[in-house]
């Protein structure tokens, strides 16, 4: 009896995570790429590897592999995932709570975790995704996807709750949340001089971490809508 048969799981069926799950880059469960908090929806996709299941998270269309043992923590969804439909006014009304989430996350002992989207340890885009999701606003998963999803704005137009993107001229590699008065909050890796969530500045560059990121600025972006997932392939 195969993994799917033993777990009574069906291809294309939508399931709800009974607890937080890790998703990996390969069928061999190598390289954490994201996490799914309890209550998130996913569906099965592709053929399973040895001891693993290929899945796609419904809220952000993010693919990955979970341990076959984690299949025991999936339950069939009562109904398909229904993405929230929010306009800019609805999003703007929730931004203070998004900011509050990041401050609470920073106050909790944490370290930078590549692929982390479930506290206490986050990567940069995982913190952004979790903060917005805490108030019902869905973002794509990775920083470059979040950059493409937001409306470009000028540096002089920044308002609290906007996103700031960093990287190279070719591609964004990092994202932060603007707080106002030149400050932003983000989860930063040890290679940039910190290991976890902290505050940096666009105006006071006396701190070497702020100065390093300032030199990597790409653009700022504004979240205008909540992410709408693509229709699953039949």
Short mmCIF file of N, CA and C in Angstrom, two decimals, residues 65-220:
data_model
loop_
_atom_site.label_atom_id
_atom_site.label_comp_id
_atom_site.label_asym_id
_atom_site.label_seq_id
_atom_site.Cartn_x
_atom_site.Cartn_y
_atom_site.Cartn_z
N UNK A 65 7.29 20.38 -0.48
CA UNK A 65 7.14 18.98 -0.09
C UNK A 65 7.02 18.90 1.42
N UNK A 66 6.11 18.09 1.91
CA UNK A 66 5.99 17.84 3.34
C UNK A 66 6.31 16.38 3.61
N UNK A 67 6.68 16.10 4.82
CA UNK A 67 6.91 14.71 5.22
C UNK A 67 5.61 13.93 5.11
N UNK A 68 5.70 12.69 4.63
CA UNK A 68 4.50 11.85 4.56
C UNK A 68 3.88 11.68 5.93
N UNK A 69 4.72 11.69 6.97
CA UNK A 69 4.19 11.55 8.32
C UNK A 69 3.28 12.71 8.69
N UNK A 70 3.52 13.88 8.08
CA UNK A 70 2.67 15.04 8.35
C UNK A 70 1.31 14.91 7.70
N UNK A 71 1.16 13.95 6.80
CA UNK A 71 -0.15 13.72 6.21
C UNK A 71 -1.20 13.35 7.24
N UNK A 72 -0.75 12.82 8.36
CA UNK A 72 -1.69 12.47 9.42
C UNK A 72 -2.29 13.71 10.09
N UNK A 73 -1.66 14.86 9.85
CA UNK A 73 -2.15 16.11 10.45
C UNK A 73 -2.99 16.93 9.48
N UNK A 74 -3.40 16.32 8.38
CA UNK A 74 -4.26 16.98 7.41
C UNK A 74 -5.68 16.44 7.53
N UNK A 75 -6.64 17.33 7.46
CA UNK A 75 -8.04 16.90 7.44
C UNK A 75 -8.72 17.52 6.22
N UNK A 76 -9.65 16.80 5.61
CA UNK A 76 -10.32 17.36 4.44
C UNK A 76 -10.99 18.70 4.76
N UNK A 77 -10.85 19.66 3.87
CA UNK A 77 -11.48 20.97 4.07
C UNK A 77 -12.99 20.85 3.93
N UNK A 78 -13.71 21.50 4.83
CA UNK A 78 -15.17 21.50 4.73
C UNK A 78 -15.64 22.22 3.48
N UNK A 79 -14.86 23.23 3.07
CA UNK A 79 -15.16 23.96 1.85
C UNK A 79 -13.86 24.51 1.30
N UNK A 80 -13.79 24.79 0.01
CA UNK A 80 -12.55 25.32 -0.56
C UNK A 80 -12.16 26.65 0.07
N UNK A 81 -10.87 26.92 0.05
CA UNK A 81 -10.37 28.20 0.56
C UNK A 81 -11.03 29.36 -0.17
N UNK A 82 -11.50 30.33 0.59
CA UNK A 82 -12.13 31.53 0.05
C UNK A 82 -11.23 32.74 0.34
N UNK A 83 -10.53 33.26 -0.65
CA UNK A 83 -9.63 34.37 -0.40
C UNK A 83 -10.39 35.65 -0.05
N UNK A 84 -9.86 36.41 0.91
CA UNK A 84 -10.51 37.69 1.22
C UNK A 84 -10.37 38.67 0.06
N UNK A 85 -11.40 39.46 -0.16
CA UNK A 85 -11.37 40.50 -1.19
C UNK A 85 -11.38 41.84 -0.47
N UNK A 86 -10.26 42.54 -0.52
CA UNK A 86 -10.09 43.79 0.22
C UNK A 86 -9.58 44.88 -0.71
N UNK A 87 -10.12 46.07 -0.54
CA UNK A 87 -9.58 47.20 -1.30
C UNK A 87 -8.58 47.96 -0.44
N UNK A 88 -8.01 49.01 -0.99
CA UNK A 88 -6.97 49.75 -0.28
C UNK A 88 -7.49 50.35 1.02
N UNK A 89 -8.73 50.83 1.03
CA UNK A 89 -9.28 51.43 2.25
C UNK A 89 -9.36 50.39 3.37
N UNK A 90 -9.79 49.18 3.04
CA UNK A 90 -9.88 48.12 4.05
C UNK A 90 -8.49 47.72 4.56
N UNK A 91 -7.52 47.69 3.65
CA UNK A 91 -6.16 47.35 4.05
C UNK A 91 -5.57 48.44 4.93
N UNK A 92 -5.76 49.69 4.53
CA UNK A 92 -5.20 50.81 5.28
C UNK A 92 -5.71 50.82 6.72
N UNK A 93 -6.97 50.44 6.92
CA UNK A 93 -7.55 50.44 8.26
C UNK A 93 -6.92 49.39 9.17
N UNK A 94 -6.22 48.41 8.59
CA UNK A 94 -5.64 47.31 9.36
C UNK A 94 -4.13 47.44 9.55
N UNK A 95 -3.52 48.44 8.96
CA UNK A 95 -2.07 48.51 8.96
C UNK A 95 -1.47 48.74 10.35
N UNK A 96 -2.18 49.43 11.22
CA UNK A 96 -1.65 49.61 12.58
C UNK A 96 -1.51 48.27 13.28
N UNK A 97 -2.42 47.34 13.00
CA UNK A 97 -2.33 46.01 13.61
C UNK A 97 -1.22 45.18 12.96
N UNK A 98 -0.99 45.39 11.67
CA UNK A 98 0.14 44.74 11.00
C UNK A 98 1.44 45.16 11.67
N UNK A 99 1.59 46.46 11.89
CA UNK A 99 2.80 46.99 12.54
C UNK A 99 2.92 46.45 13.95
N UNK A 100 1.81 46.40 14.68
CA UNK A 100 1.83 45.89 16.06
C UNK A 100 2.31 44.43 16.09
N UNK A 101 1.90 43.65 15.10
CA UNK A 101 2.32 42.25 15.03
C UNK A 101 3.84 42.16 14.96
N UNK A 102 4.46 42.99 14.12
CA UNK A 102 5.91 42.91 13.97
C UNK A 102 6.64 43.32 15.25
N UNK A 103 6.10 44.28 15.97
CA UNK A 103 6.73 44.68 17.24
C UNK A 103 6.62 43.57 18.27
N UNK A 104 5.47 42.90 18.31
CA UNK A 104 5.31 41.77 19.23
C UNK A 104 6.28 40.65 18.86
N UNK A 105 6.43 40.41 17.56
CA UNK A 105 7.37 39.38 17.10
C UNK A 105 8.80 39.73 17.48
N UNK A 106 9.15 41.02 17.38
CA UNK A 106 10.50 41.45 17.73
C UNK A 106 10.75 41.29 19.23
N UNK A 107 9.71 41.50 20.06
CA UNK A 107 9.86 41.41 21.51
C UNK A 107 10.00 39.97 21.99
N UNK A 108 9.66 39.02 21.13
CA UNK A 108 9.79 37.61 21.46
C UNK A 108 11.17 37.14 21.01
N UNK A 109 11.93 36.42 21.84
CA UNK A 109 13.24 35.95 21.42
C UNK A 109 13.15 35.21 20.08
N UNK A 110 14.00 35.59 19.14
CA UNK A 110 13.92 35.02 17.80
C UNK A 110 15.27 35.08 17.11
N UNK A 111 15.40 34.26 16.09
CA UNK A 111 16.55 34.31 15.18
C UNK A 111 16.03 34.25 13.75
N UNK A 112 16.87 34.64 12.81
CA UNK A 112 16.50 34.58 11.41
C UNK A 112 16.45 33.12 10.97
N UNK A 113 15.36 32.73 10.31
CA UNK A 113 15.21 31.37 9.81
C UNK A 113 14.80 31.42 8.35
N UNK A 114 15.67 30.97 7.46
CA UNK A 114 15.33 30.90 6.04
C UNK A 114 14.14 29.97 5.87
N UNK A 115 13.06 30.47 5.28
CA UNK A 115 11.85 29.69 5.12
C UNK A 115 10.85 29.86 6.25
N UNK A 116 11.21 30.61 7.28
CA UNK A 116 10.33 30.75 8.45
C UNK A 116 9.17 31.71 8.22
N UNK A 117 7.96 31.21 8.40
CA UNK A 117 6.77 32.06 8.33
C UNK A 117 5.89 31.91 9.56
N UNK A 118 6.28 30.99 10.46
CA UNK A 118 5.53 30.74 11.70
C UNK A 118 6.46 31.07 12.86
N UNK A 119 6.06 31.95 13.74
CA UNK A 119 6.93 32.42 14.81
C UNK A 119 7.46 31.30 15.70
N UNK A 120 8.51 31.60 16.46
CA UNK A 120 9.09 32.94 16.63
C UNK A 120 10.14 33.33 15.60
N UNK A 121 10.58 32.37 14.77
CA UNK A 121 11.69 32.63 13.85
C UNK A 121 11.17 32.79 12.42
N UNK A 122 11.54 33.91 11.81
CA UNK A 122 11.05 34.25 10.47
C UNK A 122 12.21 34.58 9.54
N UNK A 123 11.97 34.43 8.24
CA UNK A 123 12.83 35.12 7.29
C UNK A 123 12.15 36.45 6.95
N UNK A 124 12.75 37.24 6.08
CA UNK A 124 12.25 38.60 5.86
C UNK A 124 10.83 38.62 5.30
N UNK A 125 10.61 37.89 4.21
CA UNK A 125 9.28 37.90 3.59
C UNK A 125 8.28 37.09 4.41
N UNK A 126 8.78 36.10 5.17
CA UNK A 126 7.89 35.34 6.05
C UNK A 126 7.30 36.20 7.14
N UNK A 127 8.10 37.13 7.68
CA UNK A 127 7.58 38.06 8.68
C UNK A 127 6.52 38.96 8.07
N UNK A 128 6.77 39.46 6.87
CA UNK A 128 5.78 40.32 6.21
C UNK A 128 4.49 39.54 5.95
N UNK A 129 4.62 38.33 5.43
CA UNK A 129 3.43 37.53 5.13
C UNK A 129 2.64 37.23 6.39
N UNK A 130 3.33 36.87 7.47
CA UNK A 130 2.64 36.54 8.71
C UNK A 130 1.98 37.77 9.33
N UNK A 131 2.64 38.91 9.27
CA UNK A 131 2.09 40.13 9.85
C UNK A 131 0.80 40.54 9.14
N UNK A 132 0.82 40.52 7.82
CA UNK A 132 -0.39 40.89 7.08
C UNK A 132 -1.47 39.83 7.23
N UNK A 133 -1.08 38.56 7.24
CA UNK A 133 -2.06 37.48 7.40
C UNK A 133 -2.75 37.54 8.75
N UNK A 134 -2.07 38.10 9.75
CA UNK A 134 -2.66 38.16 11.10
C UNK A 134 -3.92 39.01 11.13
N UNK A 135 -4.09 39.88 10.13
CA UNK A 135 -5.30 40.70 10.05
C UNK A 135 -6.09 40.40 8.78
N UNK A 136 -5.83 39.23 8.21
CA UNK A 136 -6.64 38.78 7.07
C UNK A 136 -6.22 39.30 5.73
N UNK A 137 -5.01 39.83 5.60
CA UNK A 137 -4.50 40.31 4.32
C UNK A 137 -3.47 39.31 3.82
N UNK A 138 -3.66 38.79 2.63
CA UNK A 138 -2.75 37.79 2.10
C UNK A 138 -1.76 38.41 1.13
N UNK A 139 -0.49 38.03 1.30
CA UNK A 139 0.59 38.43 0.40
C UNK A 139 1.21 37.19 -0.24
N UNK A 140 1.85 37.34 -1.40
CA UNK A 140 2.66 36.24 -1.92
C UNK A 140 3.78 35.91 -0.95
N UNK A 141 4.47 34.81 -1.19
CA UNK A 141 5.43 34.31 -0.22
C UNK A 141 6.79 34.99 -0.23
N UNK A 142 7.46 35.04 -1.39
CA UNK A 142 8.84 35.50 -1.44
C UNK A 142 8.95 37.00 -1.66
N UNK A 143 10.10 37.56 -1.29
CA UNK A 143 10.27 39.02 -1.38
C UNK A 143 10.12 39.52 -2.81
N UNK A 144 10.65 38.79 -3.79
CA UNK A 144 10.53 39.25 -5.18
C UNK A 144 9.08 39.17 -5.66
N UNK A 145 8.32 38.20 -5.13
CA UNK A 145 6.90 38.12 -5.46
C UNK A 145 6.13 39.26 -4.79
N UNK A 146 6.50 39.58 -3.57
CA UNK A 146 5.85 40.68 -2.87
C UNK A 146 6.14 42.00 -3.56
N UNK A 147 7.35 42.17 -4.07
CA UNK A 147 7.68 43.39 -4.80
C UNK A 147 6.78 43.52 -6.04
N UNK A 148 6.65 42.45 -6.80
CA UNK A 148 5.82 42.49 -8.00
C UNK A 148 4.35 42.71 -7.68
N UNK A 149 3.93 42.29 -6.50
CA UNK A 149 2.53 42.38 -6.10
C UNK A 149 2.14 43.79 -5.65
N UNK A 150 3.10 44.56 -5.17
CA UNK A 150 2.78 45.88 -4.63
C UNK A 150 2.81 46.96 -5.71
N UNK A 151 2.15 48.05 -5.41
CA UNK A 151 2.17 49.21 -6.30
C UNK A 151 3.43 50.02 -6.03
N UNK A 152 4.26 50.27 -7.04
CA UNK A 152 5.47 51.06 -6.81
C UNK A 152 5.13 52.47 -6.34
N UNK A 153 5.91 52.95 -5.38
CA UNK A 153 5.76 54.33 -4.90
C UNK A 153 7.15 54.94 -4.75
N UNK A 154 7.19 56.27 -4.75
CA UNK A 154 8.46 56.96 -4.57
C UNK A 154 8.88 56.98 -3.11
N UNK A 155 10.16 57.20 -2.89
CA UNK A 155 10.67 57.23 -1.51
C UNK A 155 10.01 58.34 -0.70
N UNK A 156 9.68 59.43 -1.34
CA UNK A 156 9.02 60.52 -0.62
C UNK A 156 7.56 60.26 -0.32
N UNK A 157 7.00 59.17 -0.87
CA UNK A 157 5.59 58.83 -0.64
C UNK A 157 5.40 57.78 0.45
N UNK A 158 6.47 57.30 1.04
CA UNK A 158 6.37 56.23 2.04
C UNK A 158 5.46 56.60 3.20
N UNK A 159 4.59 55.66 3.54
CA UNK A 159 3.72 55.78 4.70
C UNK A 159 3.84 54.52 5.55
N UNK A 160 3.54 54.61 6.85
CA UNK A 160 3.60 53.42 7.70
C UNK A 160 2.76 52.29 7.11
N UNK A 161 3.34 51.10 7.05
CA UNK A 161 2.65 49.94 6.47
C UNK A 161 3.06 49.63 5.06
N UNK A 162 3.83 50.52 4.42
CA UNK A 162 4.37 50.23 3.10
C UNK A 162 5.55 49.27 3.22
N UNK A 163 5.90 48.65 2.11
CA UNK A 163 7.03 47.72 2.09
C UNK A 163 8.22 48.36 1.40
N UNK A 164 9.41 47.99 1.86
CA UNK A 164 10.66 48.46 1.27
C UNK A 164 11.43 47.24 0.79
N UNK A 165 11.91 47.31 -0.45
CA UNK A 165 12.59 46.17 -1.04
C UNK A 165 14.07 46.48 -1.27
N UNK A 166 14.89 45.48 -1.02
CA UNK A 166 16.34 45.60 -1.13
C UNK A 166 16.88 44.46 -1.98
N UNK A 167 18.06 44.66 -2.53
CA UNK A 167 18.69 43.60 -3.31
C UNK A 167 19.71 44.14 -4.26
N UNK A 168 19.73 43.57 -5.45
CA UNK A 168 20.65 43.99 -6.51
C UNK A 168 19.82 44.64 -7.62
N UNK A 169 20.48 45.28 -8.58
CA UNK A 169 19.70 45.83 -9.70
C UNK A 169 18.90 44.76 -10.44
N UNK A 170 19.33 43.52 -10.38
CA UNK A 170 18.66 42.45 -11.11
C UNK A 170 17.46 41.89 -10.37
N UNK A 171 17.52 41.84 -9.03
CA UNK A 171 16.44 41.14 -8.32
C UNK A 171 16.40 41.54 -6.85
N UNK A 172 15.17 41.62 -6.32
CA UNK A 172 15.03 41.88 -4.90
C UNK A 172 15.36 40.62 -4.09
N UNK A 173 15.98 40.84 -2.94
CA UNK A 173 16.38 39.72 -2.08
C UNK A 173 15.93 39.91 -0.63
N UNK A 174 15.31 41.06 -0.34
CA UNK A 174 14.98 41.35 1.05
C UNK A 174 13.81 42.32 1.09
N UNK A 175 13.03 42.25 2.17
CA UNK A 175 11.88 43.14 2.31
C UNK A 175 11.73 43.55 3.78
N UNK A 176 11.23 44.76 3.98
CA UNK A 176 11.03 45.31 5.32
C UNK A 176 9.71 46.08 5.34
N UNK A 177 9.23 46.35 6.54
CA UNK A 177 7.98 47.11 6.73
C UNK A 177 8.31 48.50 7.23
N UNK A 178 7.82 49.50 6.53
CA UNK A 178 8.09 50.89 6.92
C UNK A 178 7.21 51.28 8.09
N UNK A 179 7.83 51.97 9.08
CA UNK A 179 7.13 52.35 10.31
C UNK A 179 6.85 53.85 10.39
N UNK A 180 7.51 54.64 9.57
CA UNK A 180 7.41 56.10 9.67
C UNK A 180 8.69 56.69 10.22
N UNK A 181 8.89 57.99 9.99
CA UNK A 181 10.07 58.71 10.49
C UNK A 181 11.38 58.05 10.06
N UNK A 182 11.39 57.49 8.89
CA UNK A 182 12.61 56.89 8.35
C UNK A 182 12.91 55.49 8.85
N UNK A 183 12.13 54.98 9.79
CA UNK A 183 12.41 53.68 10.38
C UNK A 183 11.67 52.54 9.67
N UNK A 184 12.29 51.36 9.68
CA UNK A 184 11.62 50.16 9.19
C UNK A 184 12.01 48.97 10.07
N UNK A 185 11.17 47.94 10.02
CA UNK A 185 11.38 46.73 10.81
C UNK A 185 11.46 45.55 9.86
N UNK A 186 12.36 44.62 10.18
CA UNK A 186 12.55 43.47 9.29
C UNK A 186 13.29 42.36 10.04
N UNK A 187 13.21 41.15 9.47
CA UNK A 187 14.00 40.03 9.97
C UNK A 187 15.24 39.93 9.09
N UNK A 188 16.38 40.08 9.71
CA UNK A 188 17.63 40.23 8.98
C UNK A 188 18.59 39.09 9.33
N UNK A 189 19.29 38.57 8.32
CA UNK A 189 20.22 37.47 8.53
C UNK A 189 21.55 37.92 9.10
N UNK A 190 22.26 36.97 9.66
CA UNK A 190 23.53 37.26 10.31
C UNK A 190 24.56 37.78 9.31
N UNK A 191 24.40 37.45 8.02
CA UNK A 191 25.34 37.93 7.01
C UNK A 191 25.27 39.43 6.83
N UNK A 192 24.17 40.05 7.31
CA UNK A 192 24.04 41.51 7.21
C UNK A 192 24.30 42.18 8.56
N UNK A 193 24.76 41.42 9.54
CA UNK A 193 25.15 42.01 10.82
C UNK A 193 24.15 41.84 11.94
N UNK A 194 23.07 41.11 11.69
CA UNK A 194 22.09 40.86 12.75
C UNK A 194 21.57 39.45 12.56
N UNK A 195 20.86 38.94 13.52
CA UNK A 195 20.31 37.60 13.39
C UNK A 195 18.92 37.57 14.00
N UNK A 196 17.96 38.16 13.28
CA UNK A 196 16.58 38.20 13.77
C UNK A 196 15.93 39.54 13.46
N UNK A 197 14.83 39.80 14.15
CA UNK A 197 14.01 40.99 13.87
C UNK A 197 14.60 42.22 14.55
N UNK A 198 14.70 43.30 13.82
CA UNK A 198 15.23 44.53 14.38
C UNK A 198 14.77 45.75 13.60
N UNK A 199 15.16 46.92 14.10
CA UNK A 199 14.81 48.20 13.48
C UNK A 199 16.02 48.79 12.78
N UNK A 200 15.78 49.39 11.63
CA UNK A 200 16.83 50.11 10.92
C UNK A 200 16.26 51.39 10.35
N UNK A 201 17.13 52.20 9.78
CA UNK A 201 16.73 53.54 9.35
C UNK A 201 17.17 53.83 7.92
N UNK A 202 16.32 54.60 7.24
CA UNK A 202 16.65 55.12 5.92
C UNK A 202 17.35 56.47 5.99
N UNK A 203 17.35 57.07 7.17
CA UNK A 203 17.88 58.43 7.30
C UNK A 203 19.10 58.49 8.21
N UNK A 204 19.12 57.72 9.28
CA UNK A 204 20.28 57.69 10.18
C UNK A 204 21.11 56.47 9.81
N UNK A 205 22.21 56.70 9.14
CA UNK A 205 23.03 55.60 8.64
C UNK A 205 24.26 55.38 9.50
N UNK A 206 24.23 55.85 10.75
CA UNK A 206 25.36 55.65 11.65
C UNK A 206 25.52 54.19 12.05
N UNK A 207 24.39 53.44 12.04
CA UNK A 207 24.47 52.02 12.34
C UNK A 207 24.93 51.28 11.09
N UNK A 208 25.94 50.40 11.20
CA UNK A 208 26.45 49.72 10.00
C UNK A 208 25.42 48.85 9.29
N UNK A 209 24.45 48.29 10.03
CA UNK A 209 23.42 47.47 9.39
C UNK A 209 22.52 48.36 8.54
N UNK A 210 22.10 49.50 9.10
CA UNK A 210 21.29 50.44 8.32
C UNK A 210 22.03 50.91 7.08
N UNK A 211 23.33 51.20 7.23
CA UNK A 211 24.12 51.67 6.11
C UNK A 211 24.24 50.60 5.03
N UNK A 212 24.41 49.34 5.46
CA UNK A 212 24.53 48.25 4.49
C UNK A 212 23.25 48.08 3.69
N UNK A 213 22.13 48.11 4.37
CA UNK A 213 20.86 47.95 3.66
C UNK A 213 20.54 49.16 2.79
N UNK A 214 20.92 50.35 3.24
CA UNK A 214 20.64 51.55 2.45
C UNK A 214 21.27 51.44 1.06
N UNK A 215 22.45 50.85 1.01
CA UNK A 215 23.13 50.69 -0.26
C UNK A 215 22.51 49.63 -1.16
N UNK A 216 21.57 48.88 -0.61
CA UNK A 216 20.92 47.81 -1.37
C UNK A 216 19.46 48.14 -1.71
N UNK A 217 19.05 49.39 -1.49
CA UNK A 217 17.65 49.76 -1.76
C UNK A 217 17.29 49.54 -3.23
N UNK A 218 16.08 49.01 -3.45
CA UNK A 218 15.54 48.90 -4.80
C UNK A 218 14.37 49.85 -4.99
N UNK A 219 13.29 49.60 -4.28
CA UNK A 219 12.14 50.49 -4.37
C UNK A 219 11.21 50.24 -3.20
N UNK A 220 10.22 51.13 -3.08
CA UNK A 220 9.17 50.95 -2.07
C UNK A 220 7.90 50.52 -2.78
#
